[in-house]
Coordinates of C-alpha atoms in Angstrom, one line a residue:
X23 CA 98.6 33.7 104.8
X24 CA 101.8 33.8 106.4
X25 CA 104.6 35.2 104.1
X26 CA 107.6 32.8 104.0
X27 CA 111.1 35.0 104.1
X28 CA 114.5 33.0 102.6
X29 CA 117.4 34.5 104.1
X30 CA 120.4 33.6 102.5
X31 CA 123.7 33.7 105.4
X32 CA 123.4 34.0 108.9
X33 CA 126.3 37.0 109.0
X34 CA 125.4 40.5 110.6
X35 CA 122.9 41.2 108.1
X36 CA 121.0 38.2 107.7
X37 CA 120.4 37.7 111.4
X38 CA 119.2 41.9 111.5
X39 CA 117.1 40.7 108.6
X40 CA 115.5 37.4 110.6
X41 CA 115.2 39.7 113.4
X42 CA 113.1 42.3 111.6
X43 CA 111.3 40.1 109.6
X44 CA 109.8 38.3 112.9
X45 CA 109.0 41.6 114.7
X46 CA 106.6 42.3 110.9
X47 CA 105.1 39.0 111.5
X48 CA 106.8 36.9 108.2
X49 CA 108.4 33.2 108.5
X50 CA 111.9 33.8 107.5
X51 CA 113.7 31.1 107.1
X52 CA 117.7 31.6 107.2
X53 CA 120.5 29.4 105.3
X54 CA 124.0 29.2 106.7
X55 CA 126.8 27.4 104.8
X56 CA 128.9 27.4 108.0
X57 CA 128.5 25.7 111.8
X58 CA 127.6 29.1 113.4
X59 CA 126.6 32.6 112.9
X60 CA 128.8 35.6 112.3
X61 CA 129.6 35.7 109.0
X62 CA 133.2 36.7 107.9
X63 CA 134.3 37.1 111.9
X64 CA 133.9 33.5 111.8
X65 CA 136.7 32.6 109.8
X66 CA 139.3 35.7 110.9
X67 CA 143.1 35.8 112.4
X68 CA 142.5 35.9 116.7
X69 CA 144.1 38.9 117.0
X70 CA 141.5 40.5 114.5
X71 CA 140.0 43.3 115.9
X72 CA 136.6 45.9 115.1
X73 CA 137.8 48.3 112.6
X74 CA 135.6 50.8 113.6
X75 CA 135.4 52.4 117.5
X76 CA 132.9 50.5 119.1
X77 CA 129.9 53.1 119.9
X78 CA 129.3 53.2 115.9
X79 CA 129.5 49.5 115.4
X80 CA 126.0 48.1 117.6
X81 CA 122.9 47.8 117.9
X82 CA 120.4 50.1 118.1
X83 CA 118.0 48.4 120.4
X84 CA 121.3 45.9 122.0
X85 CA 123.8 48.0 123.0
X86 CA 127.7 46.6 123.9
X87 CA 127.6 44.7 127.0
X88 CA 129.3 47.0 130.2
X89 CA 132.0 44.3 130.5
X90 CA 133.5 45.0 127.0
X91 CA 136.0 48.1 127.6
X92 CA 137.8 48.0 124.7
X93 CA 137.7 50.4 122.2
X94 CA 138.1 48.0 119.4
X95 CA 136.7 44.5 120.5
X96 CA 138.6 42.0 118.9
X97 CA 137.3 38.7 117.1
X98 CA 135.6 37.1 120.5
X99 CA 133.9 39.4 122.1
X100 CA 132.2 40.6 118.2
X101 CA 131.1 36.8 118.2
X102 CA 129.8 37.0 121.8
X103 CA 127.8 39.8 121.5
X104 CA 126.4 38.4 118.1
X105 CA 125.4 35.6 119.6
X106 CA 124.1 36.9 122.4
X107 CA 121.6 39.3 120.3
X108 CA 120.7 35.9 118.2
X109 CA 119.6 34.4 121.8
X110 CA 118.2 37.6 122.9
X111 CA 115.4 38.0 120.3
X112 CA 115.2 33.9 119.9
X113 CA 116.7 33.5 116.5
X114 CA 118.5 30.5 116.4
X115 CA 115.4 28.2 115.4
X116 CA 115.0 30.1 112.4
X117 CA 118.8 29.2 111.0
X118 CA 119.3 26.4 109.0
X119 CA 123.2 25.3 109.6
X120 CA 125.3 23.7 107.8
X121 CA 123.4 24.2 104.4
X122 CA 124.6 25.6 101.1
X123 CA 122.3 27.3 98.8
X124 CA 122.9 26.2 95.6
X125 CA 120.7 28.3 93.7
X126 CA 117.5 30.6 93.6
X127 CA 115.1 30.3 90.7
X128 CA 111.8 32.4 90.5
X129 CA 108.5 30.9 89.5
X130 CA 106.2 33.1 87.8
X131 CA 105.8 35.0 84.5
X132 CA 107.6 35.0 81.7
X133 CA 111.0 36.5 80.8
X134 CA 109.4 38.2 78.3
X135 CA 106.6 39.3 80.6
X136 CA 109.0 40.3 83.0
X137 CA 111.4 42.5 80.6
X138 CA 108.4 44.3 79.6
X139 CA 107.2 45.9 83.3
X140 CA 107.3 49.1 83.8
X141 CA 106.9 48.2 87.8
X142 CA 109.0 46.4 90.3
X143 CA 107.5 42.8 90.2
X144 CA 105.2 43.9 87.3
X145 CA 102.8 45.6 90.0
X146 CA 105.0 47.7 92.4
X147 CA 103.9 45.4 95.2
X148 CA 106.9 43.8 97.2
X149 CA 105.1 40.2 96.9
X150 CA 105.1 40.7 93.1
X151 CA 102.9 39.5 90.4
X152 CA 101.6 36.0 92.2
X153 CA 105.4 34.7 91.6
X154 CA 107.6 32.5 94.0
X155 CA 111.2 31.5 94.4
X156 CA 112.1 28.0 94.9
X157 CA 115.8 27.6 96.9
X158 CA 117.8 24.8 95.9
X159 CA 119.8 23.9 99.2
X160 CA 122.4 21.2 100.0
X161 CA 122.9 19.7 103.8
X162 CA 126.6 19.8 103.9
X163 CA 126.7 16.7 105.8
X164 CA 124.2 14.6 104.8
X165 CA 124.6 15.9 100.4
X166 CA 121.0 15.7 100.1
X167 CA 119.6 17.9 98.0
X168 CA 115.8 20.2 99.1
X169 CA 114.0 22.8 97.6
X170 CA 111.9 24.9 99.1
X171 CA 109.3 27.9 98.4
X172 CA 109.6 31.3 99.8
X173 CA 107.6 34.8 98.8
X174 CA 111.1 36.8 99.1
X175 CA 114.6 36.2 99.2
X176 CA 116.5 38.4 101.2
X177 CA 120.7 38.2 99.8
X178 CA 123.1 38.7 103.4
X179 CA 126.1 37.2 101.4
X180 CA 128.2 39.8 101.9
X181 CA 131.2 40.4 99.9
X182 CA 134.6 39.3 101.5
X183 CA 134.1 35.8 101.9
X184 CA 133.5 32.5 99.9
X185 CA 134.9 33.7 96.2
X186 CA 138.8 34.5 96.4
X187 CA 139.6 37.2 94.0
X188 CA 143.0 35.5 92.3
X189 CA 144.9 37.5 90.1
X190 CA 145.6 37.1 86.4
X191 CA 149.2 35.8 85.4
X192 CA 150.8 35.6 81.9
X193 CA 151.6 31.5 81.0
X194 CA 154.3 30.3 83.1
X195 CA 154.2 32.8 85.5
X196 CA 151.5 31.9 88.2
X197 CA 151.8 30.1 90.8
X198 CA 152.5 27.2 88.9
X199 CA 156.2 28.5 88.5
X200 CA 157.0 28.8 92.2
X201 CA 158.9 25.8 94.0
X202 CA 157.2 26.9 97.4
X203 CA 153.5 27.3 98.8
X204 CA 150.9 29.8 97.3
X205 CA 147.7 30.3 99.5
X206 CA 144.7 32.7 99.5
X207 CA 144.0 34.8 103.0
X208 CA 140.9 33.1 103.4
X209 CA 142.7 29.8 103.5
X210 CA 145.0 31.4 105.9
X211 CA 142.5 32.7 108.1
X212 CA 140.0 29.4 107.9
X213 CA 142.9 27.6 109.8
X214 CA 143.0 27.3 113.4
X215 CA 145.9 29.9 115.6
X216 CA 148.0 27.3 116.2
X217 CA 148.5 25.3 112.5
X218 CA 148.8 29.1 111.3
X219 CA 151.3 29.6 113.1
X220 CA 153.2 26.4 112.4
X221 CA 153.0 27.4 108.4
X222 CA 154.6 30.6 109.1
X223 CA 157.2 29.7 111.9
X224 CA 160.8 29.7 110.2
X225 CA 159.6 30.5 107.3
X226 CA 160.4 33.4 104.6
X227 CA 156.7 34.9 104.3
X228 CA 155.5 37.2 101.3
X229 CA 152.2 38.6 101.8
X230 CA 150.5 40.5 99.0
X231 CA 148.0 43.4 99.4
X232 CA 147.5 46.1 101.8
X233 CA 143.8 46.0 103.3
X234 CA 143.0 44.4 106.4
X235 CA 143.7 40.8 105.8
X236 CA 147.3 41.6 104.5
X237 CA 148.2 43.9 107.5
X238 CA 146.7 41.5 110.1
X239 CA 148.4 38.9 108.7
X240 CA 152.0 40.2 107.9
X241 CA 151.9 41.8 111.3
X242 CA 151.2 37.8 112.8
X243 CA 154.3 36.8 110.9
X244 CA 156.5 39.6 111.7
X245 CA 155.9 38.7 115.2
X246 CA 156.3 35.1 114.9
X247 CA 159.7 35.4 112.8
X248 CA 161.3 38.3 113.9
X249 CA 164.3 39.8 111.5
X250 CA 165.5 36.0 111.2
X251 CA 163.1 35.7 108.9
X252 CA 161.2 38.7 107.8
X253 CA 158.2 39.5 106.3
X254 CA 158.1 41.0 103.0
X255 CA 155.0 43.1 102.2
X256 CA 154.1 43.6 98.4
X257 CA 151.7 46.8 97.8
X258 CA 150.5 47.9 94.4
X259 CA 148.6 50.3 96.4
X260 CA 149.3 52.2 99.1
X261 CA 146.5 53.6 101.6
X262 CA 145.6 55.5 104.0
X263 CA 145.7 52.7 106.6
X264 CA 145.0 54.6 110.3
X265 CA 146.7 54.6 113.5
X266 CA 143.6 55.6 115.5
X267 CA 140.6 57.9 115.5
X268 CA 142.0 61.1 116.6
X269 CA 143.8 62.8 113.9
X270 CA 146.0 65.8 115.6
X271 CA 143.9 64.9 119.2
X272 CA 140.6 65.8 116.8
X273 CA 137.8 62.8 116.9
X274 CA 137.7 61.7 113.2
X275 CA 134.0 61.6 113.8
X276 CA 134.0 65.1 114.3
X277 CA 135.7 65.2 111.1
X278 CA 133.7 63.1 108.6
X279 CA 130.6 61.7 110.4
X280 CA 128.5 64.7 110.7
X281 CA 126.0 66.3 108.7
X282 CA 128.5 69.3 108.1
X283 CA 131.1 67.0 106.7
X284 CA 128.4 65.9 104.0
X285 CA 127.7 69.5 103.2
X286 CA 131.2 69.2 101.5
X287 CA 130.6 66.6 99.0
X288 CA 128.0 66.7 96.5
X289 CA 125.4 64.0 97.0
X290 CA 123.0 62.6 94.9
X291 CA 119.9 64.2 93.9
X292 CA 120.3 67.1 96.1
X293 CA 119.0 70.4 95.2
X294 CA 120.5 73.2 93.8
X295 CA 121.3 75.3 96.9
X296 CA 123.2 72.3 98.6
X297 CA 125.2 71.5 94.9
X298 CA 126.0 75.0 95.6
X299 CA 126.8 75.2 98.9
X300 CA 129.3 71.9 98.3
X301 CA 131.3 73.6 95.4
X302 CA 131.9 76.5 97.9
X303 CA 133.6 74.8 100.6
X304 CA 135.1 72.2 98.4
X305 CA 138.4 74.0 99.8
X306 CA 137.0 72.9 103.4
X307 CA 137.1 69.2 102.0
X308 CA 140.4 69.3 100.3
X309 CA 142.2 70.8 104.0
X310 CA 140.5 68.5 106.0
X311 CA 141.8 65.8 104.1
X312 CA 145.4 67.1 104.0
X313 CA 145.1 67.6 107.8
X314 CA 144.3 64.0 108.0
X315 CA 146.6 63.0 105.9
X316 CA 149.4 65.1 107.6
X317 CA 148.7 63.1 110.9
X318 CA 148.9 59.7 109.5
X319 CA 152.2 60.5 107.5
X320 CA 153.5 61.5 110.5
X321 CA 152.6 58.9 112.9
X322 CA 153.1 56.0 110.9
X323 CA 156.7 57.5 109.1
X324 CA 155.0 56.8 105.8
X325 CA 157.6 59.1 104.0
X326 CA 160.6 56.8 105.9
X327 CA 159.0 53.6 104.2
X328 CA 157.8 55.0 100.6
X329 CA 154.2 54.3 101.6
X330 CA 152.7 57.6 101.0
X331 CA 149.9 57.0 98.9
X332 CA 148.9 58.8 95.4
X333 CA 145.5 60.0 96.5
X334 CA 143.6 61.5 98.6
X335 CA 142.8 60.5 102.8
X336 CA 139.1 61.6 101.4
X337 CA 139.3 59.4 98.3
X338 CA 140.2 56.5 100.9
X339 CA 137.1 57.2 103.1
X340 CA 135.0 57.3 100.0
X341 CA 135.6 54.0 98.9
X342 CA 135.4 52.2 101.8
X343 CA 139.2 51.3 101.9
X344 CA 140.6 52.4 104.8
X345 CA 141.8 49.9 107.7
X346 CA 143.4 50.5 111.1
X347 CA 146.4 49.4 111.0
X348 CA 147.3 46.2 114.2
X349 CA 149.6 47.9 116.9
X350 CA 153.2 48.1 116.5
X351 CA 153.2 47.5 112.9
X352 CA 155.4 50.2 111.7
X353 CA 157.7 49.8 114.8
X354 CA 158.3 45.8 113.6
X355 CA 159.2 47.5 110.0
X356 CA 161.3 49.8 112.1
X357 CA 163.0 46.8 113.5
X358 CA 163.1 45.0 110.3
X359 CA 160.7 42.2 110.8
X360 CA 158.6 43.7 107.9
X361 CA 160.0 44.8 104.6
X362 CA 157.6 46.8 102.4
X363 CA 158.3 46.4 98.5
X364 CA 155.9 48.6 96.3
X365 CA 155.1 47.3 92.8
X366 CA 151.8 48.0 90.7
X367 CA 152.5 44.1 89.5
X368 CA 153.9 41.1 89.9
X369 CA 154.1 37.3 88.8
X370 CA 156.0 34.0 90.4
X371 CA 159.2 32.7 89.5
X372 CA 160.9 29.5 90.9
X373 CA 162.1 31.3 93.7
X374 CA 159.4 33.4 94.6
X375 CA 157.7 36.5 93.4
X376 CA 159.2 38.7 90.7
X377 CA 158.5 42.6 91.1
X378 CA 157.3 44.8 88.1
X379 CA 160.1 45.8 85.8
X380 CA 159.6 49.4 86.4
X381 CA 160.5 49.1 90.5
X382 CA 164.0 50.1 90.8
X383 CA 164.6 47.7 93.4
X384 CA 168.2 45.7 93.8
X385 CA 166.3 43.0 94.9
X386 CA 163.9 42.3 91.9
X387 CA 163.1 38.6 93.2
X388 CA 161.8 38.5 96.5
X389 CA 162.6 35.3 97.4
X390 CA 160.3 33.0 99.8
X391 CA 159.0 30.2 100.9
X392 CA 155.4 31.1 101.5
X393 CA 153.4 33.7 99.3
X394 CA 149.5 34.7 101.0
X395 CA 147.8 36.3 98.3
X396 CA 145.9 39.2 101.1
X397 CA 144.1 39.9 97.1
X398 CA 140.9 40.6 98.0
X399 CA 137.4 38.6 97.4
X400 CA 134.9 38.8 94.3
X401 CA 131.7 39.5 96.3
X402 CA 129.8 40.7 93.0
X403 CA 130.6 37.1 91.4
X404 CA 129.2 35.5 94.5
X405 CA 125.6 37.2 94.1
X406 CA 125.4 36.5 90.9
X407 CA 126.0 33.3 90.8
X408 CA 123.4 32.6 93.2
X409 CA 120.9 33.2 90.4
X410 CA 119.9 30.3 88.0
X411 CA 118.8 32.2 85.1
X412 CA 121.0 34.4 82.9
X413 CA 118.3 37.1 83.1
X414 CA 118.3 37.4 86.6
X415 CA 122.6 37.3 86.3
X416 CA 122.8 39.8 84.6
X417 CA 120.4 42.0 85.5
X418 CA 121.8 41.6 89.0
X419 CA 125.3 42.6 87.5
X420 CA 124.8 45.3 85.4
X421 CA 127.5 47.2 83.2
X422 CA 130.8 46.3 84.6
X423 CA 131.3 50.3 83.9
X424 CA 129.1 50.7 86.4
X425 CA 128.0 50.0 90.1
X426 CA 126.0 47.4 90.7
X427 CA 122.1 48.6 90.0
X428 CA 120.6 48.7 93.5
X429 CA 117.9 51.3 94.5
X430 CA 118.5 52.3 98.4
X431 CA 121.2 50.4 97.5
X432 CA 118.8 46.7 98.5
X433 CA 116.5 46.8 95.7
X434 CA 117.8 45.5 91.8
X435 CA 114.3 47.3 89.9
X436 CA 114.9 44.2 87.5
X437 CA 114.6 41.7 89.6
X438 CA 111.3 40.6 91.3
X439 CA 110.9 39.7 95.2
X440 CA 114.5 40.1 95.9
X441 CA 116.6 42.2 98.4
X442 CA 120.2 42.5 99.0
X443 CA 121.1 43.9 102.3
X444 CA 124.8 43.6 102.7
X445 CA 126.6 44.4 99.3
X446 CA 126.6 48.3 99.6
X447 CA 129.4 49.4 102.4
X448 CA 129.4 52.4 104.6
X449 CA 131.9 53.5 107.0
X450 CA 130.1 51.2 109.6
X451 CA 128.3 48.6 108.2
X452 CA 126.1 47.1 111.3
X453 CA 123.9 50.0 111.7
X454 CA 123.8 50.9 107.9
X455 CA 122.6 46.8 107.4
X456 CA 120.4 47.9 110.3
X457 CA 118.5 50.6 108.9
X458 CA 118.7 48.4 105.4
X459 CA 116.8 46.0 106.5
X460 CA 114.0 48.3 108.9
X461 CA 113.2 50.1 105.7
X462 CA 112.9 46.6 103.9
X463 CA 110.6 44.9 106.3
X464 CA 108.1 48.7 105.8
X465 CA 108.4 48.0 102.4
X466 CA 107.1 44.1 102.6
X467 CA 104.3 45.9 105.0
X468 CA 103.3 47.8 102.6
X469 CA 104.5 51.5 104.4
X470 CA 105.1 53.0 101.4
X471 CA 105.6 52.0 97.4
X472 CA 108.9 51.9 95.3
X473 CA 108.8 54.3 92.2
X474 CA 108.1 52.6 88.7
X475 CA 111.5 51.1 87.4
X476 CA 112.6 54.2 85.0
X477 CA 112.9 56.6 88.2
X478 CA 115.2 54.1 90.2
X479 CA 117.1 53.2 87.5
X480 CA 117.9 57.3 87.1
X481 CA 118.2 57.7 90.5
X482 CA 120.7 54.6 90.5
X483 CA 122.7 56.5 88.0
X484 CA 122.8 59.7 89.8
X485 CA 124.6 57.1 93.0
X486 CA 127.1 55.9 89.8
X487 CA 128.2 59.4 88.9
X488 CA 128.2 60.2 93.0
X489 CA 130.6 56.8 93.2
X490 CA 133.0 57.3 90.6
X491 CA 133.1 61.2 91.2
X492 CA 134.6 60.4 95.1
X493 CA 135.7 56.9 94.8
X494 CA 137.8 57.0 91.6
X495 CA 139.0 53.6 90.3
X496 CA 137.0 51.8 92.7
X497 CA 133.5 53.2 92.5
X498 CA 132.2 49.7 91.7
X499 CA 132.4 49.0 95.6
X500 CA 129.6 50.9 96.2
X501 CA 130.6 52.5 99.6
X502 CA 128.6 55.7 101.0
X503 CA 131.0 56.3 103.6
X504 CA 131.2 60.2 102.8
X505 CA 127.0 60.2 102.9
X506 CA 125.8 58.0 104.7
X507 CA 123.9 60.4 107.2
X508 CA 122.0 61.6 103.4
X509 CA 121.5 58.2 102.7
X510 CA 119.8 57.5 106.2
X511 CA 117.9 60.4 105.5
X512 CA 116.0 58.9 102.6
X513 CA 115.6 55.6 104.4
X514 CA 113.8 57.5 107.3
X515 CA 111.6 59.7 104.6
X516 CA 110.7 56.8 102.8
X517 CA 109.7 55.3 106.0
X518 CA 107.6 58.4 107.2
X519 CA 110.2 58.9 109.9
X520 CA 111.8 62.5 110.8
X521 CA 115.3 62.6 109.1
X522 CA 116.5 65.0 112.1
X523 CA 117.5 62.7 115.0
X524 CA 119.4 65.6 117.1
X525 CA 118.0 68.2 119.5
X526 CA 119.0 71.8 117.9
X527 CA 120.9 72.9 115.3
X528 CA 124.7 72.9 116.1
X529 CA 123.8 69.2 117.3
X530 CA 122.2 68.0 114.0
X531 CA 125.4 69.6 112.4
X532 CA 128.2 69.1 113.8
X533 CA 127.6 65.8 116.6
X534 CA 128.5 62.3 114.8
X535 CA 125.3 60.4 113.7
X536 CA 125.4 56.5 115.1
X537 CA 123.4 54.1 115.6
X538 CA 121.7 55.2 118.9
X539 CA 120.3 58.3 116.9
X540 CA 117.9 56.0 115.0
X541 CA 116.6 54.0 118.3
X542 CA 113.0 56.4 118.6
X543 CA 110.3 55.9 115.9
X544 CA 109.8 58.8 115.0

C-alpha cells in the first residue's frame, strides 16, 4: 500500500521533505497557502539578501548555479534556484496552491489510550497504531472546503511568517492612540517595491526592532528619505548584527563552524571527558567571542551610536539572532538618515511613539507619521494552532518554561504520525532542514526505531538545559547554531552513517562542516 505523505507549506523544508519522501517511494502530498513556492522569500523587501555566505546555504545534491557570483544572493536568484530544484526533481505536481490548511485531526485511538503509551504512536512504528490524520483544507479561491486522509503529516510552517507577534500595550496606549499609520513588517514586506516605497516617501518613518526585517527595512527608508526626513530606529535590544564573515581578516567559519569550536561548549548528552574538555577551554570560548565582538564594535562604530550590546557575540550565535547588517547602514546613520533611540519599552501617543521613562532622551516622543512594528512573528502559536484537539495543542507546546518538546528536534514523543521539520533553527537552516528530513524519511523506512517516550523526553530536557545555558532569555527559539556539527552527528548515527565526513584529523577539526560534507552515503 502506498503511504500518503501531507506536507504542510511548500517553503525550503517542505519541498526537501516532498523531495525525500518521493526518492522513499511515499505519495506526499504538499499544501501551500500562497501562489508559489519559497516560503518566507516569497513575501521579502527586493533588496533582501541570503544571510548566510552562499557555500553553506544549498543543496547537497543541487549545488548554486555557476552564474550566481554573489556572495550573498539576494531575494531572486534564492527564488530561482528554488525553483529550479522544484523542476529538477519534478515536484511541482505534488503542491497543492493556493490552499489553506485549516486544521489536522488524527483518527485513531483514544485520548485516553494515547496518554497511556509508553511508545511513540503506541507501538514505536512511524505509521503508528492503525491511526490516520484527516486535513481540513480550504481553496483560497474557490472557499470550498476538502478533507483528506494521509498516514503522516509532515509540519514545514516555519516560524517567521503568517502569525505577527504584536506587542502588549497598557489601555489607551496602542496603536489606537496614534493619529498616523501603524503596520506589521510582514504587511510591509507583502507589498509590491513600488507601493512600498510610495508609503515611505516624505514620510517621518519609525521602525521598531532590530533583526533582519527592521534593518532591511529602516535601511530602504533611510535611502528613500534621506536627512529630510529620517528614520528613527527603536531598539530594546541591541545585537550583534555583522558587517561580514571575516572578523579581523579570520573566516568566521573558521571560528565557529568547526568541530573544534563545539569542543568549547558543553553539548548535550556528551560524555564526561568532552564535559571536561569544554570547562577547560571555556576561556578559548570567552576570547573568541571578545575577538569577535572587538571587530564588529569597531567596524560598525557601535560605541559612536550606543549600540553596543549587553551580551555576549557567542550568546548571539547561540540563539540564532544574529543578522548581517544591508550595506551602508551605519554610514546613512553617519549621515543622519537613521537615528537610533534605545528603549527596553515603549507605547503610542497621538504623535507617535513614546520612549520608556527610564531613557534619558530630550526627545522622549519620537514623533512620526508611520510606525513598522519589525516585532518579530509567533511561529510556536502558528503550529499549534494547526492542531484541532487541545491534547494535541498542548502537547505540541509544552511548558512555556521550556523549549518546545521535539526529539532530533522533528519528533513531539506525544504526538502520533507527526514531524516538524522547520521549527528548530541552526546557523544555516537549508542543509540542517536537509539532513531533518533524510533522517525522517529512514525513519518512515523503518532504518532504525525511536527510543520509548521516557528516554526522548530526558533527552529533550538535556537540549532545554543546553538552550537556556547558551541562549539565555531566548532559549525557547530552539537554535543549535553553536552544535550543529554534534547534532548532525546523531542524525548520521541514527541513520547508520559515519559521523566523520573529513579526510584526517586536522580536517575533521578545524575545516567548516557544510552541506557538501553530507553528499556520500556513507
Amino acid at each position: 500500500m502506498e503511504r500518503r505523505i501531507g506536507i504542510v507549506g511548500a517553503g525550503i523544508s517542505g519541498i526537501l521533505a516532498c523531495k525525500y519522501a518521493l526518492a522513499k517511494g511515499y505519495h506526499p502530498i504538499v499544501i501551500e497557502s500562497r501562489n508559489t513556492i519559497g516560503g518566507v522569500w516569497t513575501n521579502t523587501l527586493e533588496t533582501t539578501q541570503l544571510q548566510t555566505p552562499k557555500p553553506f546555504y544549498q543543496f547537497s545534491d543541487f549545488p548554486w548555479p555557476n552564474q550566481v557570483q554573489t556572495f550573498f544572493p539576494n531575494q531572486t536568484q534564492m527564488l530561482d534556484y528554488l525553483n529550479s530544484y522544484v523542476k529538477h526533481f519534478d515536484l511541482l505536481k505534488h503542491i497543492r496552491f493556493n490552499t489553506k490548511v485549516v486544521s489536522i485531526t488524527y483518527d485513531g485511538p483514544s485520548e485516553e489510550e494515547i496518554k497511556s503509551w509508553a511508545l511513540w504512536g503506541g507501538n514505536g512504528e512511524p505509521f503508528g497504531n492503525k491511526g490516520t490524520w484527516s486535513i481540513t483544507m480550504e481553496d483560497l479561491v474557490t472557499h470550498s472546503i476538502e478533507v483528506t486522509q494521509v498516514d503522516f503529516v509532515i509540519l514545514c510552517l516555519g516560524k517567521f511568517s503568517d502569525v505577527p507577534n504584536i506587542p502588549e500595550f497598557p489601555s489607551g496606549k496602542g496603536p489606537e492612540a496614534f493619529q498616523g499609520k501603524v503596520m506589521h513588517s510582514m504587511e510591509f514586506a507583502n507589498m509590491d517595491n513600488q507601493s512600498a516605497k510610495d508609503l515611505i516617501k516624505g514620510k517621518k518613518v519609525t521602525v521598531v526592532g532590530f533583526q533582519k526585517s527592521a534593518l532591511d527595512i529602516a535601511m530602504e527608508c533611510s535611502t528613500t528619505n534621506g536627512v529630510e526626513n529620517p528614520c528613527t530606529v527603536i531598539c530594546r535590544t541591541p545585537h550583534w548584527n555583522i558587517p561580514d564573515y571575516f572578523p579581523w581578516g579570520v573566516p568566521l567559519a573558521n571560528l565557529y563552524l568547526n568541530r573544534f569550536a563545539e569542543l568549547l561548549l558543553h553539548k548535550p548528552g556528551e560524555s564526561p571527558l568532552l564535559a571536561a574538555v569544554a570547562s577547560l577551554l571555556s576561556p578559548v570560548r570567552w576570547a573568541i567571542s571578545k575577538f569577535v565582538e572587538s571587530d564588529i564594535k569597531k567596524k560598525h562604530r557601535l560605541e559612536k551610536f550606543g549600540m553596543v550590546p549587553d551580551h555576549s557575540f557567542s550568546q548571539e550565535l547561540n540563539t540564532c539572532l544574529t543578522s548581517t547588517v544591508p550595506e551602508g547602514f551605519y554610514d546613512n546613520a553617519d549621515k543622519g538618515s537613521l537615528i537610533f533611540k534605545r528603549s527596553p519599552t515603549f507605547h503610542f501617543c497621538r504623535e507617535g511613539v513614546e520612549l520608556d521613562d527610564s531613557v534619558k532622551d530630550k526627545e522622549h516622543v519620537v514623533k512620526s507619521d508611520l510606525v513598522i512594528l519589525a516585532t518579530g512573528f509567533k511561529g510556536d502559536q502558528k503550529l499549534k494552532d494547526i492542531f484541532a484537539t487541545p491534547l494535541f495543542q498542548d502537547a505540541f507546546m509544552g511548558s512555556p518554561k521550556k523549549i518546545v518538546p521535539l526529539y532530533r528536534q522533528c519528533i513531539n514523543p506525544r504526538i502520533p504520525q507527526v514531524a516538524a521539520i522547520g521549527f528548530s533553527e541552526s546557523v544555516t537552516n537549508l542543509y540542517t532542514f536537509e539532513m531533518r528530513c533524510r533522517w525522517l524519511m529512514e525513519l518512515l523506512d523503518g532504518k532504525f526505531k525511536l527510543p520509548n517516550i521516557q528516554i526522548m523526553e530526558n533527552d529533550i530536557s538535556k537540549w532545554d538545559k543546553f538552550m537556556k545555558k547558551y541562549g539565555g532569555p531566548y532559549y525557547r527559539k530552539s537554535c543549535m547554531a553553536g552544535v550543529h556539527i554534534w547534532y548532525n552527528d546523531l542524525l548520521c548515527k541514527d541513520m547508520g552513517l559515519n559521523p566523520k565526513r573529513k579526510k584526517g584529523l586536522w580536517a575533521e577539526l578545524f575545516e567548516p562542516y557544510g552541506p557538501m560534507d553530507y553528499t556520500i552515503t556513507a
